[in-house]
PDB file of C-alpha atoms in Angstrom:
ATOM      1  CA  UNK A   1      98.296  89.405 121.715  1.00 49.00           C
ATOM      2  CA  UNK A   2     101.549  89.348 124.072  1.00 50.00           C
ATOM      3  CA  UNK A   3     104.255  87.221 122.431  1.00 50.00           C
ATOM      4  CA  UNK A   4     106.480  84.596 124.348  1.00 46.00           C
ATOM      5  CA  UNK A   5     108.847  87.493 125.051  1.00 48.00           C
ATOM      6  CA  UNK A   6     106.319  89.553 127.154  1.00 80.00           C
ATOM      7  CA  UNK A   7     105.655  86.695 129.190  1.00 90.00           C
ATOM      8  CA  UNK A   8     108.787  86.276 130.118  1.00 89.00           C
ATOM      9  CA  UNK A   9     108.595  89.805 131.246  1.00 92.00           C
ATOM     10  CA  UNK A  10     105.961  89.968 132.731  1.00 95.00           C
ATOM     11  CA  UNK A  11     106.821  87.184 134.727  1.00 97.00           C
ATOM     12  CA  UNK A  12     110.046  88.325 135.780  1.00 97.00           C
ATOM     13  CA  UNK A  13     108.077  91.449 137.308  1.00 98.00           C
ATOM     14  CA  UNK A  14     106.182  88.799 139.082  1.00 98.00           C
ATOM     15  CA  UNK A  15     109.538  86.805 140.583  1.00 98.00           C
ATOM     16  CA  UNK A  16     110.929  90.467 141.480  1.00 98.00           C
ATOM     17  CA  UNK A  17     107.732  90.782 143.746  1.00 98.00           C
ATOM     18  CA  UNK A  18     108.189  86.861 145.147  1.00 98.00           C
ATOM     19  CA  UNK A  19     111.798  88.081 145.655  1.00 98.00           C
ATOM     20  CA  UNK A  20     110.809  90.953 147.417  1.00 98.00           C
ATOM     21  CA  UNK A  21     108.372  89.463 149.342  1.00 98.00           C
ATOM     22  CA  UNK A  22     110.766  86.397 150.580  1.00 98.00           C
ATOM     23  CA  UNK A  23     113.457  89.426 151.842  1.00 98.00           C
ATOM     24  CA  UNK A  24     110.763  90.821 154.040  1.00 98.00           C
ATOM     25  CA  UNK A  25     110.185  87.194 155.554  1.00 98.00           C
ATOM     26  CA  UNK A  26     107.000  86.503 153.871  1.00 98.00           C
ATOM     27  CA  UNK A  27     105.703  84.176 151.488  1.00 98.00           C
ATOM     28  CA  UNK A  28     107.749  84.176 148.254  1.00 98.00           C
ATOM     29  CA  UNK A  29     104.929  84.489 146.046  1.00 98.00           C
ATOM     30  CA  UNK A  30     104.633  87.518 143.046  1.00 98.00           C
ATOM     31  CA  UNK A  31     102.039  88.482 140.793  1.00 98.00           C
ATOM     32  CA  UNK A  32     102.132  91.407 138.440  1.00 98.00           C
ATOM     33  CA  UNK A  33      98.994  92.266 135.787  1.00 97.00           C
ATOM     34  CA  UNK A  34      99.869  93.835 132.383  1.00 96.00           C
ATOM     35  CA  UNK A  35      98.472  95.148 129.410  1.00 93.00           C
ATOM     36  CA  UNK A  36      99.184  96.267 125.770  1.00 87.00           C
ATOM     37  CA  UNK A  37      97.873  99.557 124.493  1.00 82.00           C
ATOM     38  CA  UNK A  38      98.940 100.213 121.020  1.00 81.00           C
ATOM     39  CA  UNK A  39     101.385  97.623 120.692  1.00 80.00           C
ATOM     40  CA  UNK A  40     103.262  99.066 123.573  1.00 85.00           C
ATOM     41  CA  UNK A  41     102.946  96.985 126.985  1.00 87.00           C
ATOM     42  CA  UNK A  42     101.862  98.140 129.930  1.00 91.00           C
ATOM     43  CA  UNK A  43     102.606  97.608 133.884  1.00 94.00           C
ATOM     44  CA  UNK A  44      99.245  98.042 135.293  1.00 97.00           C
ATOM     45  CA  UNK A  45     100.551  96.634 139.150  1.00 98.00           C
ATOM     46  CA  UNK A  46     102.411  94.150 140.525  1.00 98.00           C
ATOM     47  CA  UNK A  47     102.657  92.931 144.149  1.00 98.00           C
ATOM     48  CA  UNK A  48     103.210  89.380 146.634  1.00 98.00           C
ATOM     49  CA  UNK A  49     101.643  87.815 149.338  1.00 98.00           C
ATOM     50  CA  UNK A  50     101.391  89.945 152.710  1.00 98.00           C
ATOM     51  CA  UNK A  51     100.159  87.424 155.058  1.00 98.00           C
ATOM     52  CA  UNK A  52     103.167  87.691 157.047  1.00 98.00           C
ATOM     53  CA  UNK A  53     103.891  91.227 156.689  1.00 98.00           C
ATOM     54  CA  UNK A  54     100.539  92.591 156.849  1.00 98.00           C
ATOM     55  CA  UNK A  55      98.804  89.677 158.941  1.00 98.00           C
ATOM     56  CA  UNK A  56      96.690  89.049 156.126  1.00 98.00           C
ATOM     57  CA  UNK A  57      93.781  86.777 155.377  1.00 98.00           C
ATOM     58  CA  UNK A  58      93.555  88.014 151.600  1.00 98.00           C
ATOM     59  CA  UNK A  59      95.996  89.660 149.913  1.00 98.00           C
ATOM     60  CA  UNK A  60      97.961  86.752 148.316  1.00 98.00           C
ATOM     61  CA  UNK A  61     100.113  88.011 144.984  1.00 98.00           C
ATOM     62  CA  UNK A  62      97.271  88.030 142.762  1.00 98.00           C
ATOM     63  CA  UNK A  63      94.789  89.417 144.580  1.00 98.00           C
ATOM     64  CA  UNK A  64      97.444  92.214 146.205  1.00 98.00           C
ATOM     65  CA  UNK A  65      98.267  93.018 142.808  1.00 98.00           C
ATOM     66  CA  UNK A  66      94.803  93.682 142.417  1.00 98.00           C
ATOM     67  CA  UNK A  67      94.254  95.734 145.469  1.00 98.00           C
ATOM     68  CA  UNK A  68      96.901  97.559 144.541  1.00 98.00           C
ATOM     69  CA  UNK A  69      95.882  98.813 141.363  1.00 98.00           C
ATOM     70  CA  UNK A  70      93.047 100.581 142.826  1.00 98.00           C
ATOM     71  CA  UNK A  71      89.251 101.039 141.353  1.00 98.00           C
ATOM     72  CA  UNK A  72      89.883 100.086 137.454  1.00 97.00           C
ATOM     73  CA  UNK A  73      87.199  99.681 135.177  1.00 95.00           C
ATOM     74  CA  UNK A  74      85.753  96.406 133.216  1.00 97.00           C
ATOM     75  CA  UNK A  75      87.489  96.736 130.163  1.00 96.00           C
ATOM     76  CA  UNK A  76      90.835  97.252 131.959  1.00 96.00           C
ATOM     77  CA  UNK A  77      90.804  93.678 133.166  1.00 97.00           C
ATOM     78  CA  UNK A  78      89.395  92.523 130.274  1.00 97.00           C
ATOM     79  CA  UNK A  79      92.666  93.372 128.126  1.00 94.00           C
ATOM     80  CA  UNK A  80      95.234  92.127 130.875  1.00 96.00           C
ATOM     81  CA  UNK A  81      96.819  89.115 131.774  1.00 97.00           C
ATOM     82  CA  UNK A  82      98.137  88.033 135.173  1.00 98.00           C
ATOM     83  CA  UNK A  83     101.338  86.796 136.032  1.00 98.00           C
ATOM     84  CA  UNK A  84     102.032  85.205 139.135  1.00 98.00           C
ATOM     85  CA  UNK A  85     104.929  82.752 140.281  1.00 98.00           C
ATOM     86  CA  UNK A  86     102.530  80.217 141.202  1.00 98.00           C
ATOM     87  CA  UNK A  87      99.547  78.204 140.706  1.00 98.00           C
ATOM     88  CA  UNK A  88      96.185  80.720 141.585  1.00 98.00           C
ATOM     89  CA  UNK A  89      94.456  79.213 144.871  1.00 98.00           C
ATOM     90  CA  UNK A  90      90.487  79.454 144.944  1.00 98.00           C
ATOM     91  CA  UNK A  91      90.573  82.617 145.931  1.00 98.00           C
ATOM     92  CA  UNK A  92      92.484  84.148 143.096  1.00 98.00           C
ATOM     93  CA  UNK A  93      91.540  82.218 140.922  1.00 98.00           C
ATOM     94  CA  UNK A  94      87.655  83.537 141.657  1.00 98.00           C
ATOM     95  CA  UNK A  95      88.847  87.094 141.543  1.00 98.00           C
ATOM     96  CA  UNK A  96      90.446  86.435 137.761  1.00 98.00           C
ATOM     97  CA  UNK A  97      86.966  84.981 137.591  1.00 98.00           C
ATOM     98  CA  UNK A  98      85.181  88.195 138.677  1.00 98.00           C
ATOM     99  CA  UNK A  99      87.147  90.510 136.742  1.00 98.00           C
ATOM    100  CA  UNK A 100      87.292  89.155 133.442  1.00 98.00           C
ATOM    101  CA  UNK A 101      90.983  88.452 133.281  1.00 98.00           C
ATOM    102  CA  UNK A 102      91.523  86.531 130.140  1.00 97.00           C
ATOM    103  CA  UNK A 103      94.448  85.159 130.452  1.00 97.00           C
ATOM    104  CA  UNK A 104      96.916  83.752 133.340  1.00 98.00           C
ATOM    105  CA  UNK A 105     100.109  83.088 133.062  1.00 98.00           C
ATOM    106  CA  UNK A 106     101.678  80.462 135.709  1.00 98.00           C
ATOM    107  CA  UNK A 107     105.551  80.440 136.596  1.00 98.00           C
ATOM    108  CA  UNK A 108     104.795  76.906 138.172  1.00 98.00           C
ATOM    109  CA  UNK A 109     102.678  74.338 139.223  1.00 98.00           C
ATOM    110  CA  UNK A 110     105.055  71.934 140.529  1.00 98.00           C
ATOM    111  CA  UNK A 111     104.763  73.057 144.465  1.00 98.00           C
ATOM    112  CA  UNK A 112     101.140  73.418 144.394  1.00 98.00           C
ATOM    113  CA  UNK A 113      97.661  73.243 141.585  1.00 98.00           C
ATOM    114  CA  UNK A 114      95.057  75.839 142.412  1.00 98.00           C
ATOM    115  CA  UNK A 115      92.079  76.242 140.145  1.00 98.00           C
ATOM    116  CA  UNK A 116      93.875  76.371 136.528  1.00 98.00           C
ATOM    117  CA  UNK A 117      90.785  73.937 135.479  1.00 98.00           C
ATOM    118  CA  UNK A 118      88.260  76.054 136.324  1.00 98.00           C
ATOM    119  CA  UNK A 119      89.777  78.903 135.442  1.00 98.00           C
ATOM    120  CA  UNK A 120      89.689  76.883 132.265  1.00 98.00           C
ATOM    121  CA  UNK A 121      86.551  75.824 132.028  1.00 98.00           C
ATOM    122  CA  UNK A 122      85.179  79.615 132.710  1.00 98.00           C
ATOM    123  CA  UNK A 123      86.824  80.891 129.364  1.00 98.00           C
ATOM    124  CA  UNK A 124      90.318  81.799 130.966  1.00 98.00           C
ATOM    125  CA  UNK A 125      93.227  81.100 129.148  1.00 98.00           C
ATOM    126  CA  UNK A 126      96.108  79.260 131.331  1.00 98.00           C
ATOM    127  CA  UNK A 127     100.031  78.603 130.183  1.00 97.00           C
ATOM    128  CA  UNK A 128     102.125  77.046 132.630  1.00 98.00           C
ATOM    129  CA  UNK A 129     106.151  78.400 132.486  1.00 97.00           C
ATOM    130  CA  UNK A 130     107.676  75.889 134.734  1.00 96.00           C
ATOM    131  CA  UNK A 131     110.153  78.244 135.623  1.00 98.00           C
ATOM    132  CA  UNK A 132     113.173  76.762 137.707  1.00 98.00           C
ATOM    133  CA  UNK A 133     113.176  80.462 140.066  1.00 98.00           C
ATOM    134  CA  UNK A 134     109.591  80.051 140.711  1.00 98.00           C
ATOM    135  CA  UNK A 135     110.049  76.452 141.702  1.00 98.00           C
ATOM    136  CA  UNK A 136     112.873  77.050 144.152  1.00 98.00           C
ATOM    137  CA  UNK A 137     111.718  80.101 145.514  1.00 98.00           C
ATOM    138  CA  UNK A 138     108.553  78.588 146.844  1.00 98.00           C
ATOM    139  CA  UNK A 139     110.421  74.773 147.570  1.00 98.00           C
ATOM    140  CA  UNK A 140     112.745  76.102 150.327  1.00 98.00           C
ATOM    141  CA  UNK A 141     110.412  78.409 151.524  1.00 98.00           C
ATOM    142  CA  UNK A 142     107.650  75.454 152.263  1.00 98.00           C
ATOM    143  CA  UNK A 143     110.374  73.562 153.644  1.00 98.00           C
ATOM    144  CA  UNK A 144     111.540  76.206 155.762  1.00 98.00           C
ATOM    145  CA  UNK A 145     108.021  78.014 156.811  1.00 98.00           C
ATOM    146  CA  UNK A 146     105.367  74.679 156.796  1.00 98.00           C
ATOM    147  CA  UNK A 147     103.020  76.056 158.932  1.00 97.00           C
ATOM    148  CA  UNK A 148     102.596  79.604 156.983  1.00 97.00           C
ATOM    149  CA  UNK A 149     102.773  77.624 153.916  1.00 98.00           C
ATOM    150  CA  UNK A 150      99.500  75.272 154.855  1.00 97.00           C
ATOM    151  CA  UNK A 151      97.824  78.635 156.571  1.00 97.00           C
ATOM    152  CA  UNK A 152      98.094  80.260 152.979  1.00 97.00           C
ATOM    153  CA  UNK A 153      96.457  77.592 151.272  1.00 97.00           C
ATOM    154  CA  UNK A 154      93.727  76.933 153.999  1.00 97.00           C
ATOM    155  CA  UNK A 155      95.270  73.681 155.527  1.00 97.00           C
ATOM    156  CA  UNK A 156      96.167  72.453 159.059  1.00 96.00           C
TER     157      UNK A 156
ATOM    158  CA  UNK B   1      75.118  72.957 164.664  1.00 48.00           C
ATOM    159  CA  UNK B   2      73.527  76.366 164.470  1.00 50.00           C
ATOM    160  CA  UNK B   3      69.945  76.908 164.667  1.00 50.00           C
ATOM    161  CA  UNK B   4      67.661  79.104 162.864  1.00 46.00           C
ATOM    162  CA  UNK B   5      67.581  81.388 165.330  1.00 47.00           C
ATOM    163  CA  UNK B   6      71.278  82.136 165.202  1.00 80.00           C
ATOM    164  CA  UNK B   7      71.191  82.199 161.717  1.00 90.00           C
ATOM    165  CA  UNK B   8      68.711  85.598 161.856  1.00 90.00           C
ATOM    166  CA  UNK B   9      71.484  86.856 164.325  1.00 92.00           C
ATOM    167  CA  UNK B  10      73.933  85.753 162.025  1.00 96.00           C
ATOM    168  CA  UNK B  11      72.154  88.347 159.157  1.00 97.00           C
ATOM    169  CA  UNK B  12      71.189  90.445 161.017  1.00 97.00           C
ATOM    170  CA  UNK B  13      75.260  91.664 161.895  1.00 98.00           C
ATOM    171  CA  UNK B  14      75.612  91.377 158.204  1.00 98.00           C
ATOM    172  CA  UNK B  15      72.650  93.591 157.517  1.00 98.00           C
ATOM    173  CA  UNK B  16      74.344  96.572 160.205  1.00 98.00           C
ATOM    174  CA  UNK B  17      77.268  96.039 158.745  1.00 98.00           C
ATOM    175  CA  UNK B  18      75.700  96.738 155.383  1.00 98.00           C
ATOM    176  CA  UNK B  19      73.835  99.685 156.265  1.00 98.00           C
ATOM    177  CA  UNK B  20      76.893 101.267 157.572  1.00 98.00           C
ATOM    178  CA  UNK B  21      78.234 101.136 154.400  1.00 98.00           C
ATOM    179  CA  UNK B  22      75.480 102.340 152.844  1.00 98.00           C
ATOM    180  CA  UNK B  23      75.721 105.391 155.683  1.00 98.00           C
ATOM    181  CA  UNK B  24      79.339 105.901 154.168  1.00 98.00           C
ATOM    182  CA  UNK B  25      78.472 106.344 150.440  1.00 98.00           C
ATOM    183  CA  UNK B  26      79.247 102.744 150.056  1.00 98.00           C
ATOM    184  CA  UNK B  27      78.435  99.511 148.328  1.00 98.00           C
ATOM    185  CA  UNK B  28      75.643  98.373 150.998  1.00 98.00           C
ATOM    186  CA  UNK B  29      76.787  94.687 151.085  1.00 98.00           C
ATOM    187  CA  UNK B  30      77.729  93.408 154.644  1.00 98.00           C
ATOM    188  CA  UNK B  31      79.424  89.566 155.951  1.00 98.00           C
ATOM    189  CA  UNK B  32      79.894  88.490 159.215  1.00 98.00           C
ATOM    190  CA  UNK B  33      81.613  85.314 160.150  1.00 97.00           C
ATOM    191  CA  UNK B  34      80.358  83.352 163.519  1.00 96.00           C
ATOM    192  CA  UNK B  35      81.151  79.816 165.430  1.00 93.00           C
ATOM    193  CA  UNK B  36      79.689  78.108 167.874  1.00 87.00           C
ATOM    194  CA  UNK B  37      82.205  76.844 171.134  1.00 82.00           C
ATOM    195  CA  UNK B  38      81.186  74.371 173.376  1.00 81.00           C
ATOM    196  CA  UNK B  39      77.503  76.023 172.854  1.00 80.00           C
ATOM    197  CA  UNK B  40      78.190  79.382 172.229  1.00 85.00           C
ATOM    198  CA  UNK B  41      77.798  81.869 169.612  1.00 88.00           C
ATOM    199  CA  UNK B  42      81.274  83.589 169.081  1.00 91.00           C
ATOM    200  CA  UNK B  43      81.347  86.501 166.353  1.00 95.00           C
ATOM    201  CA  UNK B  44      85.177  85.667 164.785  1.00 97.00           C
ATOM    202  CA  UNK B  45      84.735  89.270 162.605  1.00 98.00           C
ATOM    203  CA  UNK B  46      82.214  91.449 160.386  1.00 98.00           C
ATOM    204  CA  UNK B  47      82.495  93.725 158.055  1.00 98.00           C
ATOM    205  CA  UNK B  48      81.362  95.610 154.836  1.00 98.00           C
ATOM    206  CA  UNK B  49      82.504  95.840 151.097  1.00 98.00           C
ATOM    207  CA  UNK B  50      84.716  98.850 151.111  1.00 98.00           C
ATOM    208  CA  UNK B  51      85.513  99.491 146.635  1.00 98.00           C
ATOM    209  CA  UNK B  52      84.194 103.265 147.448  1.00 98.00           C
ATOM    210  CA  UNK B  53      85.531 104.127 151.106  1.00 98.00           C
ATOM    211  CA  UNK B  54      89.447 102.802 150.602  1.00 98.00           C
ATOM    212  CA  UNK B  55      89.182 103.020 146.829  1.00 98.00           C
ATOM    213  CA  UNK B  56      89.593  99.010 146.976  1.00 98.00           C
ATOM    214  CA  UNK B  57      88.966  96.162 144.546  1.00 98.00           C
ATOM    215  CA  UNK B  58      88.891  93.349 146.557  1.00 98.00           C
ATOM    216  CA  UNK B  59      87.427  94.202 149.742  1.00 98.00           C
ATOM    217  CA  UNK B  60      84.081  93.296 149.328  1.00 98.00           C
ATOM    218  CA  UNK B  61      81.905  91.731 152.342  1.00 98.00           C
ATOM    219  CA  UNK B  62      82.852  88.400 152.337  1.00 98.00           C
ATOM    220  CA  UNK B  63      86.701  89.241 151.733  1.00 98.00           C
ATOM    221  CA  UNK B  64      87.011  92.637 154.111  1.00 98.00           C
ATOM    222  CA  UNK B  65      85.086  90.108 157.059  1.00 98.00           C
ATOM    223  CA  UNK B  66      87.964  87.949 156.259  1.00 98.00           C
ATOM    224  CA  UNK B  67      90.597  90.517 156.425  1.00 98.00           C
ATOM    225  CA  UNK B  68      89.290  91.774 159.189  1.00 98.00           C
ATOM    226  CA  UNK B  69      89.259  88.499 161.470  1.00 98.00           C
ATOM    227  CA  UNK B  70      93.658  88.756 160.667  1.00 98.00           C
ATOM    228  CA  UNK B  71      95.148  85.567 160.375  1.00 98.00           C
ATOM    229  CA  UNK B  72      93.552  82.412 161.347  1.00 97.00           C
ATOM    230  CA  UNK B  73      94.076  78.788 162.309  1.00 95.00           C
ATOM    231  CA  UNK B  74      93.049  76.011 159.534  1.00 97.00           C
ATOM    232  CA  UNK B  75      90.435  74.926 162.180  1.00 96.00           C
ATOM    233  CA  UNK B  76      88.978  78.485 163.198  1.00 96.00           C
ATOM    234  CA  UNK B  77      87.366  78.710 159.256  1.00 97.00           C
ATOM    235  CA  UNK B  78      86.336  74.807 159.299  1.00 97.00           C
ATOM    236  CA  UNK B  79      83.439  75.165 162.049  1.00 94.00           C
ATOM    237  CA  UNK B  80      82.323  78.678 161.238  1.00 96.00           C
ATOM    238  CA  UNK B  81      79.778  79.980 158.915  1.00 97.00           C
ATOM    239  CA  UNK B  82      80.080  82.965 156.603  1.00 98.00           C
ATOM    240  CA  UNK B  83      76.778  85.334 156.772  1.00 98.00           C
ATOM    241  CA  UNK B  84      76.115  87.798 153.700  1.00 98.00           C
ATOM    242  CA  UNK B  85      73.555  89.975 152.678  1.00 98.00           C
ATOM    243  CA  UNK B  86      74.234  89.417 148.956  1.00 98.00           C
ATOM    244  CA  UNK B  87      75.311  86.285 146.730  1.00 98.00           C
ATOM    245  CA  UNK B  88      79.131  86.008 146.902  1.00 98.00           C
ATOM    246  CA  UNK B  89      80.667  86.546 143.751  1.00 98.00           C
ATOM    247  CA  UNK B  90      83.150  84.550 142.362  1.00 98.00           C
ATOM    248  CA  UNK B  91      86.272  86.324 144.145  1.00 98.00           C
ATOM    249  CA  UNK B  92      84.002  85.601 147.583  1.00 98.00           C
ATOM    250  CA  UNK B  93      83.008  82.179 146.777  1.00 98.00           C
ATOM    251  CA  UNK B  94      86.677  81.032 145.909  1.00 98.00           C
ATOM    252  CA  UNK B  95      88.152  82.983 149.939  1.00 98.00           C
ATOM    253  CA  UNK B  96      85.269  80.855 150.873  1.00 98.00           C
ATOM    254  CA  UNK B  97      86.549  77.616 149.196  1.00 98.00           C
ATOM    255  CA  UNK B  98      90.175  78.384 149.941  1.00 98.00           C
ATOM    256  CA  UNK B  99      89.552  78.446 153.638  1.00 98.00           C
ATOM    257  CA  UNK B 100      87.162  75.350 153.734  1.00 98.00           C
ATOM    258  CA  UNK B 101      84.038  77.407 155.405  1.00 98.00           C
ATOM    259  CA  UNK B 102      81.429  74.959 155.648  1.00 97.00           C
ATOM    260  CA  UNK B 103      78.673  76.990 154.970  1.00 97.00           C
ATOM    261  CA  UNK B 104      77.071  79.809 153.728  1.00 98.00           C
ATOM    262  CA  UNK B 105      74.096  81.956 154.905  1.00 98.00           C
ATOM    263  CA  UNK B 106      72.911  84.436 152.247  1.00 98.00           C
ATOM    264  CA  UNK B 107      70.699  87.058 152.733  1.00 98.00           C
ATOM    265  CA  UNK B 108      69.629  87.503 149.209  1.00 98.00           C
ATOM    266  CA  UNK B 109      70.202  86.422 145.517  1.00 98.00           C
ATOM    267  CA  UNK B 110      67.122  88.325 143.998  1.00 98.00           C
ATOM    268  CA  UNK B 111      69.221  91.058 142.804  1.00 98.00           C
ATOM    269  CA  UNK B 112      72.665  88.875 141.823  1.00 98.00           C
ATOM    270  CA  UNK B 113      73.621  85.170 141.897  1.00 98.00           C
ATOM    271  CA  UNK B 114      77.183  84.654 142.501  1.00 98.00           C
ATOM    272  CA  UNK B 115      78.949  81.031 142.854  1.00 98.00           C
ATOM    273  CA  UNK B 116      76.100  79.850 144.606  1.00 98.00           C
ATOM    274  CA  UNK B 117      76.271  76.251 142.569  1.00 98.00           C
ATOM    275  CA  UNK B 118      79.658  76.059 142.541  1.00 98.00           C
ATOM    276  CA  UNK B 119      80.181  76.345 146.433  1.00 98.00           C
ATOM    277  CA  UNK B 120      77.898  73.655 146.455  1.00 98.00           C
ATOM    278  CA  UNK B 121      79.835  71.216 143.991  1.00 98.00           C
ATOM    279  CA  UNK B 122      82.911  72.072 146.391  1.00 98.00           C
ATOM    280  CA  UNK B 123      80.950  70.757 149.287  1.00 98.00           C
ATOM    281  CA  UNK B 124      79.920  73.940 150.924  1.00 98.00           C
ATOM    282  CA  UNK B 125      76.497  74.070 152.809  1.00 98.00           C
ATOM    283  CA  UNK B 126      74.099  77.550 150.835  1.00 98.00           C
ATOM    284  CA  UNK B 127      71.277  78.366 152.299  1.00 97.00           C
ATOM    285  CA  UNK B 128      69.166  81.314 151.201  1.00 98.00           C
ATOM    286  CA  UNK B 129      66.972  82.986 153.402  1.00 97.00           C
ATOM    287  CA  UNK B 130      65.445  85.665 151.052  1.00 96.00           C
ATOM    288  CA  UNK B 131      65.890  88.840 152.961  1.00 98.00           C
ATOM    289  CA  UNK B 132      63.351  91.594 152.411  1.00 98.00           C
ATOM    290  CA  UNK B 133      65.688  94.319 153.710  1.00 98.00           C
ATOM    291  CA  UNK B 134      68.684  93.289 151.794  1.00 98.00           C
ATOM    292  CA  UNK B 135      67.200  93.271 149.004  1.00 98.00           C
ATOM    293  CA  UNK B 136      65.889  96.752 149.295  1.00 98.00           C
ATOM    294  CA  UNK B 137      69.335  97.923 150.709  1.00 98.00           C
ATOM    295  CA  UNK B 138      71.047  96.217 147.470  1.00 98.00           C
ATOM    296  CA  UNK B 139      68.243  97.254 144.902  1.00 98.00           C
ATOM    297  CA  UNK B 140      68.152 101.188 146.057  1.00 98.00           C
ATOM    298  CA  UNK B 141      71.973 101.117 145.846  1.00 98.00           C
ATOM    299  CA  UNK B 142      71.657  99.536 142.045  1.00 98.00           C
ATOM    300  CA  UNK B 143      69.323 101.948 141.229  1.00 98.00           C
ATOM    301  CA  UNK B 144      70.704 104.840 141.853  1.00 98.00           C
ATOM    302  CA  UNK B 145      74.640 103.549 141.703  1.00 98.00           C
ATOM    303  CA  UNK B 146      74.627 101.494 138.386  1.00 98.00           C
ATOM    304  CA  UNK B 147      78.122 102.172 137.635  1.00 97.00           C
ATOM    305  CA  UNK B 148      79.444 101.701 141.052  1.00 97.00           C
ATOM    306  CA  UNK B 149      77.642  98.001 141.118  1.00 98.00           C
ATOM    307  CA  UNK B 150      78.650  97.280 137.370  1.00 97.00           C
ATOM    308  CA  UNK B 151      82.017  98.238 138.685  1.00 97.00           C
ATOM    309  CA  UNK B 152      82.344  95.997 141.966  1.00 97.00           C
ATOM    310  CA  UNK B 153      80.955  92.793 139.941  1.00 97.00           C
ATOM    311  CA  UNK B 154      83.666  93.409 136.805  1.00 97.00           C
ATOM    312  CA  UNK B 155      81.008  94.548 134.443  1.00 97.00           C
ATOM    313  CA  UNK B 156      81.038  97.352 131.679  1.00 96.00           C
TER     314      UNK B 156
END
């Protein structure tokens, strides 16, 4: 298992992707998806939203970080955990679904709740950071940006 | 509303899209995504799963018809239907959710049942038309791909 220190790391790979993301003038949000082989942990990808940059329908962080990593197979997925800056829409929450992802781990909820109970109730195992960077990161940028923000998520 | 008859059409652009995959070496599962304005049939985008051809893990029908189509308005998904030749999975059936597409034609669930139930507890319209030639396409490909479809759905 990853201990509390890991997920602070791999989290922080997550906000350096948000970060990066927000500097190209898209939307701030990161997602990275580690492992641990031996004891030692590993970086298997990490990537944001490209909406804006990309004029994409699909790749949000998770499921760029995903994309990303290429073909992988089931077992892969099935030993990582996901970190992304915020709450997993229905989209990415289905591909966690798909892939056997075990566990999430969620730098805040505050700004917006995707599908943390269903990931739930399909096995996955969520923790919630409610980490101040996350939170402010995606606050100004839905105060700046509301009409990208409610395209992301589906809304008018 | 769309009638049967557009429905078939609907498919049946899934269905080329499909066997051009298959043509390509791919995963022979095809989407196309259609409204109807002021009376008439407009094709927003189709497409095919691509996991062989760009070496990708989330660009399956449903998601690469959506990536295709670029970036929409709120309204654009809420009075189209998606069109599939195969169950969506759960990555599918959560880009489906996320963007509030009303309803879903599928050509076949024979050979895999994806979120099928769950669209329809988020309020999304399934109807299944049971597809002789997608099921062929998808069961040859299963046949004599096994670890290419174990692959695409997450499985060992």
């Amino acid at each position: 298992m990853f201990t509390e220190l890991d997920d602070e790391h791999g989290l922080k790979l997550a906000i350096q992707q948000a970060k990066k993301s927000a500097k190209e003038g898209g939307v701030p949000i990161g997602s990275s998806l580690l492992t641990s082989v031996d004891g030692v942990v590993r970086v298997i990808s990490a990537s944001h939203n490209q909406r804006i940059q990309k004029n994409s329908a699909i790749l949000h962080g998770e499921t760029a970080t995903l994309e990303k990593a290429g073909r992988l197979k089931a077992d892969v997925y099935r030993n990582a955990t996901m970190y992304t800056t915020l709450s997993p829409c229905d989209m990415c929450t289905g591909a966690i679904i798909l892939y056997n992802i075990p566990r999430v781990v969620i730098g805040e909820n505050a700004n917006f709740v995707g599908g943390e109970d269903y990931l739930r109730s399909r096995g996955v195992e969520v923790t919630v950071l409610e980490n101040q960077e996350c939170k402010d990161l995606m606050s100004k940028f839905i105060k700046e940006h509301p009409e990208e923000w409610n395209e992301d998520i589906g809304e008018p």
